[in-house]
mmCIF file of C-alpha atoms in Angstrom:
data_model
loop_
_atom_site.group_PDB
_atom_site.id
_atom_site.type_symbol
_atom_site.label_atom_id
_atom_site.label_comp_id
_atom_site.label_asym_id
_atom_site.label_seq_id
_atom_site.Cartn_x
_atom_site.Cartn_y
_atom_site.Cartn_z
ATOM 1 C CA MET A 27 8.378 90.080 76.991
ATOM 2 C CA ILE A 28 8.036 93.816 77.592
ATOM 3 C CA LYS A 29 7.763 96.008 74.512
ATOM 4 C CA VAL A 30 8.588 99.686 74.943
ATOM 5 C CA LEU A 31 8.247 102.561 72.565
ATOM 6 C CA LEU A 32 9.505 106.001 73.515
ATOM 7 C CA PHE A 33 7.994 109.203 72.128
ATOM 8 C CA ALA A 34 9.531 112.582 72.952
ATOM 9 C CA ASN A 35 7.437 114.817 70.675
ATOM 10 C CA PHE A 36 6.015 115.139 67.219
ATOM 11 C CA PHE A 37 4.577 117.624 64.859
ATOM 12 C CA ALA A 38 1.774 117.415 62.246
ATOM 13 C CA GLN A 39 1.454 119.939 59.464
ATOM 14 C CA LYS A 40 -1.012 120.209 56.595
ATOM 15 C CA ALA A 41 0.874 120.199 53.293
ATOM 16 C CA PHE A 42 1.572 123.613 51.834
ATOM 17 C CA SER A 43 0.352 125.256 55.068
ATOM 18 C CA GLU A 44 1.958 126.923 58.077
ATOM 19 C CA ASP A 45 -0.618 125.422 60.418
ATOM 20 C CA TRP A 46 1.147 123.113 62.923
ATOM 21 C CA THR A 47 -0.063 120.820 65.630
ATOM 22 C CA ARG A 48 2.736 120.568 68.180
ATOM 23 C CA ILE A 49 2.510 117.736 70.762
ATOM 24 C CA ASP A 50 4.912 117.346 73.707
ATOM 25 C CA CYS A 51 4.620 113.679 74.513
ATOM 26 C CA GLY A 52 4.817 113.016 78.232
ATOM 27 C CA SER A 53 4.047 116.642 79.247
ATOM 28 C CA ASP A 54 1.245 116.974 81.792
ATOM 29 C CA THR A 55 0.202 120.462 80.642
ATOM 30 C CA SER A 56 0.149 122.484 77.446
ATOM 31 C CA TYR A 57 2.345 125.589 77.173
ATOM 32 C CA LYS A 58 3.981 128.137 74.956
ATOM 33 C CA ASP A 59 7.669 127.875 74.189
ATOM 34 C CA ALA A 60 10.255 130.697 73.898
ATOM 35 C CA ASN A 61 9.152 131.319 70.295
ATOM 36 C CA GLY A 62 5.511 131.741 71.308
ATOM 37 C CA ASP A 63 4.434 128.428 69.695
ATOM 38 C CA THR A 64 1.830 126.317 71.590
ATOM 39 C CA TRP A 65 2.722 122.785 72.569
ATOM 40 C CA ASN A 66 -0.084 120.568 73.542
ATOM 41 C CA SER A 67 -0.055 117.800 76.168
ATOM 42 C CA ASP A 68 -0.660 114.462 74.498
ATOM 43 C CA ASP A 69 -3.439 113.297 76.866
ATOM 44 C CA ASP A 70 -6.089 114.214 74.279
ATOM 45 C CA TYR A 71 -4.440 112.142 71.579
ATOM 46 C CA ILE A 72 -3.735 108.800 73.257
ATOM 47 C CA LYS A 73 -4.956 106.761 76.218
ATOM 48 C CA ALA A 74 -2.165 104.353 76.688
ATOM 49 C CA GLY A 75 1.313 104.740 78.277
ATOM 50 C CA ASP A 76 2.943 106.478 81.139
ATOM 51 C CA ASN A 77 4.475 109.898 81.333
ATOM 52 C CA LYS A 78 8.182 110.074 82.293
ATOM 53 C CA GLN A 79 10.949 112.675 82.725
ATOM 54 C CA VAL A 80 14.474 112.125 81.299
ATOM 55 C CA ALA A 81 17.388 111.811 83.655
ATOM 56 C CA PRO A 82 18.893 115.241 84.685
ATOM 57 C CA SER A 83 22.161 114.173 83.241
ATOM 58 C CA SER A 84 20.451 113.502 79.876
ATOM 59 C CA SER A 85 18.372 116.673 79.678
ATOM 60 C CA SER A 86 18.318 118.444 76.369
ATOM 61 C CA LYS A 87 18.311 122.201 75.444
ATOM 62 C CA VAL A 88 15.318 121.279 73.301
ATOM 63 C CA GLU A 89 12.691 121.558 76.037
ATOM 64 C CA GLN A 90 10.273 119.075 74.385
ATOM 65 C CA LEU A 91 12.835 116.201 74.573
ATOM 66 C CA ASN A 92 12.826 116.302 78.408
ATOM 67 C CA THR A 93 9.517 114.483 78.767
ATOM 68 C CA LEU A 94 8.399 111.264 77.079
ATOM 69 C CA ARG A 95 5.600 108.756 77.089
ATOM 70 C CA VAL A 96 6.534 105.079 77.631
ATOM 71 C CA PHE A 97 4.523 102.094 76.467
ATOM 72 C CA PHE A 98 4.797 98.662 78.108
ATOM 73 C CA LYS A 99 1.865 96.464 77.094
ATOM 74 C CA GLN A 100 0.326 97.106 73.723
ATOM 75 C CA ASN A 101 1.488 95.428 70.443
ATOM 76 C CA LYS A 102 0.757 98.718 68.672
ATOM 77 C CA ILE A 103 0.432 102.271 69.895
ATOM 78 C CA CYS A 104 -1.268 104.927 67.766
ATOM 79 C CA TYR A 105 -1.826 108.642 68.343
ATOM 80 C CA THR A 106 -5.144 110.009 66.897
ATOM 81 C CA LEU A 107 -4.480 113.310 65.338
ATOM 82 C CA PRO A 108 -7.042 115.808 63.918
ATOM 83 C CA THR A 109 -7.264 115.944 60.179
ATOM 84 C CA PRO A 110 -10.166 118.349 59.420
ATOM 85 C CA SER A 111 -9.643 118.417 55.648
ATOM 86 C CA SER A 112 -8.936 115.850 53.045
ATOM 87 C CA THR A 113 -5.364 116.659 52.126
ATOM 88 C CA ARG A 114 -1.773 115.490 52.642
ATOM 89 C CA TYR A 115 -0.190 115.908 56.046
ATOM 90 C CA LEU A 116 3.459 116.025 57.127
ATOM 91 C CA VAL A 117 4.091 114.148 60.390
ATOM 92 C CA ARG A 118 7.502 114.352 62.077
ATOM 93 C CA ALA A 119 8.407 112.494 65.328
ATOM 94 C CA MET A 120 11.377 112.746 67.641
ATOM 95 C CA PHE A 121 12.450 109.903 70.036
ATOM 96 C CA TRP A 122 14.764 110.223 73.022
ATOM 97 C CA TYR A 123 15.428 107.564 75.715
ATOM 98 C CA GLY A 124 17.167 110.046 77.938
ATOM 99 C CA ASN A 125 17.896 107.307 80.595
ATOM 100 C CA TYR A 126 14.405 107.942 82.022
ATOM 101 C CA ASP A 127 14.484 104.633 83.977
ATOM 102 C CA GLY A 128 18.065 105.022 85.337
ATOM 103 C CA LEU A 129 19.159 101.784 83.657
ATOM 104 C CA SER A 130 21.329 103.237 80.821
ATOM 105 C CA LYS A 131 19.792 100.703 78.402
ATOM 106 C CA PRO A 132 18.190 102.259 75.456
ATOM 107 C CA ARG A 133 15.614 99.939 73.805
ATOM 108 C CA ASP A 134 16.565 98.332 70.561
ATOM 109 C CA MET A 135 13.990 99.263 67.960
ATOM 110 C CA ALA A 136 13.920 98.748 64.100
ATOM 111 C CA TRP A 137 13.292 101.917 62.116
ATOM 112 C CA PHE A 138 13.555 102.875 58.442
ATOM 113 C CA ASN A 139 16.186 105.363 59.399
ATOM 114 C CA SER A 140 16.789 108.874 57.902
ATOM 115 C CA TYR A 141 19.529 111.221 58.788
ATOM 116 C CA ARG A 142 19.772 114.995 58.702
ATOM 117 C CA TYR A 143 23.080 116.339 60.019
ATOM 118 C CA ASP A 144 24.365 119.834 60.634
ATOM 119 C CA TYR A 145 28.137 119.228 60.391
ATOM 120 C CA GLY A 146 30.442 121.316 62.440
ATOM 121 C CA ALA A 147 27.811 122.284 64.990
ATOM 122 C CA ASN A 148 28.588 121.419 68.593
ATOM 123 C CA ASP A 149 25.324 120.831 70.581
ATOM 124 C CA ARG A 150 22.486 122.836 69.239
ATOM 125 C CA ILE A 151 19.701 120.994 67.417
ATOM 126 C CA LEU A 152 18.299 123.162 64.675
ATOM 127 C CA GLY A 153 14.561 123.373 63.971
ATOM 128 C CA TYR A 154 11.929 126.116 63.700
ATOM 129 C CA PRO A 155 12.403 129.126 63.470
ATOM 130 C CA ASP A 156 15.973 128.614 62.027
ATOM 131 C CA ASP A 157 14.333 126.295 59.569
ATOM 132 C CA PRO A 158 10.938 127.632 58.518
ATOM 133 C CA PHE A 159 9.934 124.106 57.418
ATOM 134 C CA ASN A 160 10.751 122.756 60.846
ATOM 135 C CA ARG A 161 13.165 120.178 59.623
ATOM 136 C CA ILE A 162 15.278 118.879 62.470
ATOM 137 C CA TRP A 163 19.066 119.196 61.936
ATOM 138 C CA GLU A 164 21.231 117.273 64.409
ATOM 139 C CA PRO A 165 24.762 118.574 65.280
ATOM 140 C CA GLN A 166 27.508 116.302 64.118
ATOM 141 C CA ILE A 167 31.314 116.238 64.046
ATOM 142 C CA PRO A 168 32.539 112.928 62.812
ATOM 143 C CA PRO A 169 35.767 111.543 64.281
ATOM 144 C CA GLY A 170 38.918 112.641 62.486
ATOM 145 C CA LEU A 171 37.339 115.730 60.963
ATOM 146 C CA GLU A 172 37.760 119.350 61.968
ATOM 147 C CA SER A 173 34.990 121.775 62.728
ATOM 148 C CA VAL A 174 34.872 124.974 60.604
ATOM 149 C CA THR A 175 32.721 128.039 61.000
ATOM 150 C CA ALA A 176 32.441 130.435 58.059
ATOM 151 C CA ASN A 177 33.343 134.149 58.377
ATOM 152 C CA PHE A 178 29.944 135.154 57.194
ATOM 153 C CA THR A 179 26.463 134.819 58.882
ATOM 154 C CA SER A 180 24.137 134.521 55.958
ATOM 155 C CA ILE A 181 24.000 132.853 52.550
ATOM 156 C CA ASP A 182 23.656 134.939 49.377
ATOM 157 C CA VAL A 183 22.593 132.163 47.099
ATOM 158 C CA THR A 184 21.146 128.874 48.360
ATOM 159 C CA SER A 185 19.910 125.604 46.833
ATOM 160 C CA VAL A 186 16.374 124.666 45.861
ATOM 161 C CA ASN A 187 15.925 122.756 49.110
ATOM 162 C CA ASP A 188 16.508 125.922 51.071
ATOM 163 C CA PRO A 189 18.479 124.561 54.042
ATOM 164 C CA PRO A 190 18.783 127.034 56.996
ATOM 165 C CA ASP A 191 21.724 129.425 56.761
ATOM 166 C CA SER A 192 22.869 128.463 60.249
ATOM 167 C CA ALA A 193 23.397 124.831 59.227
ATOM 168 C CA ILE A 194 25.472 125.841 56.182
ATOM 169 C CA ILE A 195 27.861 128.281 57.870
ATOM 170 C CA THR A 196 29.198 125.458 59.977
ATOM 171 C CA ALA A 197 31.035 122.506 58.417
ATOM 172 C CA VAL A 198 33.592 119.816 58.773
ATOM 173 C CA GLU A 199 36.727 119.327 56.686
ATOM 174 C CA ALA A 200 39.472 116.775 56.337
ATOM 175 C CA GLN A 201 42.651 117.455 58.147
ATOM 176 C CA SER A 202 44.713 117.558 54.982
ATOM 177 C CA SER A 203 44.206 118.581 51.395
ATOM 178 C CA SER A 204 45.017 115.045 50.360
ATOM 179 C CA ASP A 205 42.685 113.326 52.770
ATOM 180 C CA THR A 206 39.244 111.815 51.835
ATOM 181 C CA ILE A 207 36.167 112.319 53.934
ATOM 182 C CA HIS A 208 34.331 109.059 54.658
ATOM 183 C CA LEU A 209 30.772 109.175 55.955
ATOM 184 C CA SER A 210 28.716 106.068 56.648
ATOM 185 C CA PHE A 211 24.927 105.694 57.354
ATOM 186 C CA SER A 212 23.490 102.386 58.741
ATOM 187 C CA PHE A 213 20.105 101.034 57.820
ATOM 188 C CA GLY A 214 20.257 97.392 59.046
ATOM 189 C CA ASN A 215 21.170 94.402 56.860
ATOM 190 C CA ILE A 216 18.513 95.055 54.142
ATOM 191 C CA SER A 217 18.549 96.191 50.575
ATOM 192 C CA HIS A 218 17.178 99.799 50.236
ATOM 193 C CA LEU A 219 17.076 102.646 47.885
ATOM 194 C CA ASP A 220 18.537 105.841 49.369
ATOM 195 C CA HIS A 221 18.300 109.462 48.309
ATOM 196 C CA VAL A 222 21.084 111.762 49.510
ATOM 197 C CA GLU A 223 21.273 115.562 49.487
ATOM 198 C CA MET A 224 24.667 117.095 50.353
ATOM 199 C CA TYR A 225 25.257 120.793 51.059
ATOM 200 C CA PHE A 226 28.502 122.708 50.560
ATOM 201 C CA THR A 227 29.947 126.219 50.736
ATOM 202 C CA GLU A 228 33.340 127.815 50.898
ATOM 203 C CA PRO A 229 33.658 129.285 54.436
ATOM 204 C CA PHE A 230 36.467 131.719 53.674
ATOM 205 C CA LEU A 231 37.117 134.072 50.692
ATOM 206 C CA GLN A 232 40.257 132.429 49.003
ATOM 207 C CA THR A 233 42.189 134.262 46.306
ATOM 208 C CA SER A 234 45.023 131.880 45.619
ATOM 209 C CA GLU A 235 43.648 128.545 46.869
ATOM 210 C CA THR A 236 41.455 125.879 45.277
ATOM 211 C CA ARG A 237 38.975 123.614 46.874
ATOM 212 C CA SER A 238 37.826 120.864 44.555
ATOM 213 C CA PHE A 239 36.646 117.285 45.303
ATOM 214 C CA LYS A 240 34.649 114.404 43.893
ATOM 215 C CA VAL A 241 31.507 113.060 45.398
ATOM 216 C CA LEU A 242 30.977 109.254 45.522
ATOM 217 C CA LEU A 243 28.123 107.172 46.791
ATOM 218 C CA ASN A 244 29.018 103.556 47.505
ATOM 219 C CA LYS A 245 32.203 104.093 45.482
ATOM 220 C CA SER A 246 30.232 105.208 42.413
ATOM 221 C CA TYR A 247 31.006 108.684 41.115
ATOM 222 C CA VAL A 248 28.237 111.276 41.303
ATOM 223 C CA ASN A 249 29.727 114.719 40.669
ATOM 224 C CA THR A 250 32.709 117.121 41.248
ATOM 225 C CA THR A 251 32.135 120.294 43.136
ATOM 226 C CA ASN A 252 34.065 123.490 43.840
ATOM 227 C CA PRO A 253 32.301 125.197 46.678
ATOM 228 C CA GLU A 254 31.854 128.971 46.344
ATOM 229 C CA TYR A 255 32.094 131.648 49.056
ATOM 230 C CA GLN A 256 28.752 132.632 50.670
ATOM 231 C CA LYS A 257 26.861 130.285 48.215
ATOM 232 C CA CYS A 258 25.174 127.043 49.157
ATOM 233 C CA VAL A 259 25.757 124.314 46.523
ATOM 234 C CA SER A 260 23.724 121.058 46.809
ATOM 235 C CA ILE A 261 24.389 117.670 45.189
ATOM 236 C CA GLY A 262 21.642 115.040 45.241
ATOM 237 C CA ALA A 263 21.738 111.414 44.103
ATOM 238 C CA ASN A 264 20.074 108.003 44.542
ATOM 239 C CA SER A 265 21.901 104.859 45.354
ATOM 240 C CA LEU A 266 20.974 101.251 46.079
ATOM 241 C CA SER A 267 22.528 99.996 49.263
ATOM 242 C CA VAL A 268 22.669 96.833 51.318
ATOM 243 C CA GLY A 269 23.084 97.647 55.071
ATOM 244 C CA THR A 270 25.382 100.690 54.989
ATOM 245 C CA LEU A 271 25.340 103.744 52.666
ATOM 246 C CA ASN A 272 28.845 105.151 52.154
ATOM 247 C CA VAL A 273 29.684 108.689 51.056
ATOM 248 C CA GLN A 274 33.119 109.681 50.041
ATOM 249 C CA LEU A 275 34.452 113.214 49.256
ATOM 250 C CA VAL A 276 37.752 112.673 47.397
ATOM 251 C CA PRO A 277 40.062 115.630 46.598
ATOM 252 C CA THR A 278 40.991 116.281 42.973
ATOM 253 C CA SER A 279 44.658 116.427 41.999
ATOM 254 C CA ASP A 280 44.589 120.224 41.630
ATOM 255 C CA SER A 281 42.979 120.924 44.992
ATOM 256 C CA THR A 282 45.047 122.800 47.473
ATOM 257 C CA LEU A 283 42.343 122.762 50.227
ATOM 258 C CA SER A 284 40.751 119.771 51.898
ATOM 259 C CA PRO A 285 37.230 118.481 51.170
ATOM 260 C CA ILE A 286 34.522 119.980 53.166
ATOM 261 C CA ILE A 287 30.682 119.460 53.872
ATOM 262 C CA SER A 288 28.200 121.578 55.682
ATOM 263 C CA ALA A 289 25.064 119.449 55.978
ATOM 264 C CA ILE A 290 23.535 116.213 54.637
ATOM 265 C CA GLU A 291 20.112 114.614 54.353
ATOM 266 C CA VAL A 292 19.684 110.889 53.772
ATOM 267 C CA TYR A 293 16.333 109.285 53.060
ATOM 268 C CA THR A 294 15.546 105.606 52.445
ATOM 269 C CA VAL A 295 12.477 104.149 50.680
ATOM 270 C CA SER A 296 10.453 101.377 52.434
ATOM 271 C CA GLU A 297 7.806 99.095 51.078
ATOM 272 C CA PRO A 298 4.168 100.071 51.919
ATOM 273 C CA LEU A 299 3.292 98.934 55.426
ATOM 274 C CA VAL A 300 -0.276 98.110 54.476
ATOM 275 C CA THR A 301 -2.066 97.614 51.200
ATOM 276 C CA ALA A 302 -5.618 97.258 52.531
ATOM 277 C CA THR A 303 -7.620 98.112 55.581
ATOM 278 C CA THR A 304 -9.895 96.082 57.849
ATOM 279 C CA SER A 305 -13.646 95.717 57.153
ATOM 280 C CA GLN A 306 -15.448 98.904 58.264
ATOM 281 C CA ASN A 307 -18.222 96.835 59.859
ATOM 282 C CA ASP A 308 -15.664 95.077 62.019
ATOM 283 C CA LEU A 309 -14.017 98.374 62.895
ATOM 284 C CA ASP A 310 -17.392 99.824 64.011
ATOM 285 C CA GLY A 311 -18.121 96.814 66.172
ATOM 286 C CA LEU A 312 -14.639 96.976 67.797
ATOM 287 C CA GLY A 313 -15.189 100.689 68.312
ATOM 288 C CA GLU A 314 -18.256 99.914 70.519
ATOM 289 C CA PHE A 315 -16.157 97.534 72.646
ATOM 290 C CA VAL A 316 -13.348 100.054 73.049
ATOM 291 C CA HIS A 317 -15.870 102.810 74.028
ATOM 292 C CA ASN A 318 -17.651 100.753 76.638
ATOM 293 C CA PHE A 319 -14.866 98.858 78.399
ATOM 294 C CA GLU A 320 -11.956 100.481 80.302
ATOM 295 C CA GLN A 321 -9.686 97.402 79.741
ATOM 296 C CA LEU A 322 -9.656 98.170 75.984
ATOM 297 C CA LYS A 323 -8.846 101.916 76.146
ATOM 298 C CA GLY A 324 -5.276 101.243 74.974
ATOM 299 C CA TRP A 325 -6.613 99.810 71.572
ATOM 300 C CA ASN A 326 -6.197 102.275 68.819
ATOM 301 C CA GLY A 327 -5.216 102.493 65.156
ATOM 302 C CA GLU A 328 -5.666 99.812 62.505
ATOM 303 C CA PRO A 329 -6.264 96.531 64.417
ATOM 304 C CA CYS A 330 -5.053 93.985 61.901
ATOM 305 C CA LEU A 331 -2.350 95.709 59.851
ATOM 306 C CA PRO A 332 0.539 95.508 59.576
ATOM 307 C CA ASN A 333 0.066 91.894 60.419
ATOM 308 C CA ASP A 334 2.953 91.762 63.018
ATOM 309 C CA THR A 335 1.207 94.352 65.200
ATOM 310 C CA ILE A 336 -2.338 92.886 65.600
ATOM 311 C CA TRP A 337 -4.193 94.002 68.665
ATOM 312 C CA GLN A 338 -4.024 91.599 71.697
ATOM 313 C CA ARG A 339 -6.834 89.054 71.943
ATOM 314 C CA LEU A 340 -7.825 89.479 68.204
ATOM 315 C CA ASN A 341 -7.638 86.936 65.417
ATOM 316 C CA CYS A 342 -7.424 88.623 61.978
ATOM 317 C CA SER A 343 -8.232 86.212 59.141
ATOM 318 C CA THR A 344 -6.328 86.825 55.829
ATOM 319 C CA ASP A 345 -8.758 84.490 54.023
ATOM 320 C CA TYR A 346 -10.856 87.621 53.344
ATOM 321 C CA GLN A 347 -10.060 90.981 51.712
ATOM 322 C CA PRO A 348 -10.377 93.202 53.588
ATOM 323 C CA PRO A 349 -9.260 91.123 56.754
ATOM 324 C CA ARG A 350 -12.067 89.935 59.046
ATOM 325 C CA ILE A 351 -11.821 89.850 62.816
ATOM 326 C CA SER A 352 -12.673 87.465 65.652
ATOM 327 C CA PHE A 353 -12.343 88.552 69.291
ATOM 328 C CA TRP A 354 -11.347 86.304 72.218
ATOM 329 C CA ILE A 355 -13.851 87.623 74.729
ATOM 330 C CA GLN A 356 -13.032 85.300 77.563
ATOM 331 C CA SER A 357 -9.363 86.309 77.593
ATOM 332 C CA ALA A 358 -10.215 89.970 77.743
ATOM 333 C CA ARG A 359 -11.974 89.634 81.175
ATOM 334 C CA LEU A 360 -14.385 92.394 80.322
ATOM 335 C CA SER A 361 -16.251 93.952 83.272
ATOM 336 C CA PRO A 362 -18.493 95.190 84.566
ATOM 337 C CA GLY A 363 -21.723 93.833 83.017
ATOM 338 C CA PHE A 364 -20.395 91.532 80.257
ATOM 339 C CA SER A 365 -21.065 87.881 80.429
ATOM 340 C CA THR A 366 -19.703 85.048 78.205
#
């Protein structure tokens, strides 16, 4: 069975810092983009995988999405990133199949999904510099809703999360003042705790009209909002879901205008992937093997955890804490100069 993981690019940032490491996965060279930001080739961060180009018909206006690195063999693929100081780091990755192999068959992969949509936008993915925090906002116009662009270009008052103005001035609204907006977000058939942030504004200065609607998560009432002109209002809430998270914007009885939404962020909480690490002595020993034998250059990251991504040819015993390792040397066919 072939296992494939597609990386387009990712960013790493030290918490509370504007220092970014930008990596264009699959790019053969490092370069500066139109904003003057340096994007590094990923050759110095990983030894496994092959560089590919997306199909011309799937090319993106985001330059970094047009190359990718593809992995065929390893159970687990890890990038090694510089962390010069002991602090928190923010890591953000983007994945794009882009029909690189001409088969039009994206790989099925299980993720703990999150969503960040810029409603009403057509085809432009927002990121830095529109968003100084480099959050990625995907354009989205759900079926049955109408795209709206405000008659102003900047927000006077915004929410504490400081979404980019360009994501707020576009929106989608229901076709009628009596229609409800239904938004659904899939997470697989699992129970999960979600956090949702929704952003609203009134795109036009109305003197005799009223826009008012209730916000529901999984049919539970959260709040009622009356968006204001040139102001960004946010509503946040947590909800326990199984499979799909459902958001409803229901017009109130006195509303003369339809419900509207500019942007949304959806997060889900996962259980910790690992609770312990492998013995440091075992890690040091494996490091010597990886350093000296070309066949093992694709090995990287934590070898035994999570326990469904153990390195090939290893046996990780859970009888010990931390886990201990045995290595099937004969199956590795190490050469030159190694005899079993």
